[in-house]
């Protein structure tokens, strides 16, 4: 896919967040969690064909470049795509990224979520 198309997809996702994404964003935005900057729906390129200007990418729910951390919120759909999620995670790990999956059901205890995310930080 071409870069302008990727940007359009990411923008569409940012403009239409799930209720779970909105809830988690409230504790991640504006460097509120231990000063770490997170981006919402930020494309991660994992392969490209520069000759054709084609890129292969994923758009994680949240991304922190400083920590090389991807956070994915898993709703009900993820119960039916575990193999797909596993392959996606392995591609991201191959890019030296760490993946933290959080069930939407776990968002009821935001203090626990804050601790879980911050435990992934290097310092």
Coordinates of C-alpha atoms in Angstrom, one line a residue:
X1 CA 0.0 0.0 0.0
X2 CA 1.2 3.5 -0.7
X3 CA 2.0 5.9 2.2
X4 CA -1.0 8.3 1.6
X5 CA -3.4 5.4 1.8
X6 CA -1.7 4.2 5.1
X7 CA -2.0 7.7 6.6
X8 CA -5.7 7.8 5.6
X9 CA -6.4 4.5 7.3
X10 CA -4.6 5.6 10.5
X11 CA -6.5 8.9 10.5
X12 CA -9.8 7.1 10.0
X13 CA -9.0 4.8 13.0
X14 CA -7.9 7.8 15.2
X15 CA -11.2 9.6 14.4
X16 CA -13.3 6.5 15.2
X17 CA -11.9 5.1 18.5
X18 CA -13.6 2.3 20.4
X19 CA -14.9 3.1 23.9
X20 CA -12.0 1.0 25.3
X21 CA -9.4 3.1 23.3
X22 CA -11.0 6.3 24.6
X23 CA -10.7 5.0 28.2
X24 CA -7.1 4.0 27.9
X25 CA -6.1 7.1 26.0
X26 CA -7.3 9.2 29.0
X27 CA -4.3 7.8 31.0
X28 CA -1.8 7.7 28.2
X29 CA -2.3 11.0 26.6
X30 CA -0.1 14.1 27.2
X31 CA 2.7 12.0 28.7
X32 CA 0.6 11.4 31.8
X33 CA 2.1 7.9 32.4
X34 CA 5.6 8.4 33.8
X35 CA 6.3 11.0 31.1
X36 CA 6.1 8.6 28.2
X37 CA 4.7 9.9 24.9
X38 CA 2.2 7.5 23.3
X39 CA 0.7 7.8 19.9
X40 CA -2.8 6.5 18.9
X41 CA -3.2 4.5 15.8
X42 CA 0.4 5.2 14.6
X43 CA 1.4 3.1 11.5
X44 CA 4.3 0.8 12.0
X45 CA 6.0 -0.2 8.7
X46 CA 7.5 -3.7 8.8
X47 CA 8.5 -4.2 5.2
X48 CA 8.6 -2.2 2.0
X49 CA 9.3 -2.4 -1.7
X50 CA 11.0 1.0 -2.2
X51 CA 11.1 0.5 -6.0
X52 CA 7.3 0.4 -6.1
X53 CA 6.8 2.7 -3.1
X54 CA 4.8 0.0 -1.4
X55 CA 4.7 -0.5 2.3
X56 CA 3.5 -3.3 4.6
X57 CA 2.3 -2.1 7.9
X58 CA 0.2 -2.5 11.1
X59 CA -1.6 0.2 12.9
X60 CA -1.4 -0.6 16.6
X61 CA -3.9 0.9 19.0
X62 CA -1.1 2.7 21.0
X63 CA 2.7 3.1 20.4
X64 CA 5.5 4.5 22.5
X65 CA 8.7 5.0 20.5
X66 CA 10.9 5.6 23.6
X67 CA 10.0 2.2 25.0
X68 CA 9.5 0.5 21.6
X69 CA 6.2 -0.6 23.0
X70 CA 3.0 -1.5 21.2
X71 CA -0.2 -1.8 23.2
X72 CA -3.1 -3.6 21.7
X73 CA -6.6 -3.7 23.2
X74 CA -8.3 -7.0 22.6
X75 CA -12.1 -7.0 22.4
X76 CA -14.3 -10.0 21.5
X77 CA -13.1 -10.2 17.9
X78 CA -9.7 -11.2 19.1
X79 CA -11.1 -14.4 20.6
X80 CA -11.7 -15.5 17.0
X81 CA -8.4 -14.4 15.5
X82 CA -5.7 -15.6 17.9
X83 CA -3.5 -17.1 15.2
X84 CA -3.6 -13.9 13.2
X85 CA -2.8 -11.8 16.3
X86 CA 0.1 -14.2 17.1
X87 CA 1.6 -13.8 13.6
X88 CA 1.2 -10.0 13.8
X89 CA 2.9 -9.9 17.2
X90 CA 5.8 -12.0 15.9
X91 CA 6.3 -9.6 13.0
X92 CA 6.3 -6.6 15.5
X93 CA 8.7 -8.4 17.8
X94 CA 11.0 -9.0 14.8
X95 CA 11.0 -5.2 14.4
X96 CA 12.5 -5.0 18.0
X97 CA 9.1 -3.9 19.4
X98 CA 7.5 -5.3 22.5
X99 CA 3.8 -6.0 22.4
X100 CA 1.4 -5.7 25.4
X101 CA -2.1 -7.1 24.9
X102 CA -4.8 -5.9 27.2
X103 CA -8.3 -7.3 27.3
X104 CA -11.0 -4.7 27.1
X105 CA -12.5 -6.4 30.2
X106 CA -9.4 -5.5 32.2
X107 CA -9.9 -1.8 31.7
X108 CA -12.3 -1.7 34.6
X109 CA -9.3 -1.3 36.9
X110 CA -7.3 1.5 35.4
X111 CA -4.8 1.6 38.3
X112 CA -3.9 -2.1 37.6
X113 CA -3.6 -1.2 33.9
X114 CA -1.2 1.7 34.7
X115 CA 1.0 -0.6 36.8
X116 CA 0.9 -3.2 34.1
X117 CA 1.9 -0.8 31.3
X118 CA 4.6 1.0 33.4
X119 CA 6.1 -2.3 34.3
X120 CA 7.0 -2.6 30.6
X121 CA 9.1 0.6 30.8
X122 CA 12.9 0.3 30.9
X123 CA 13.6 2.9 33.5

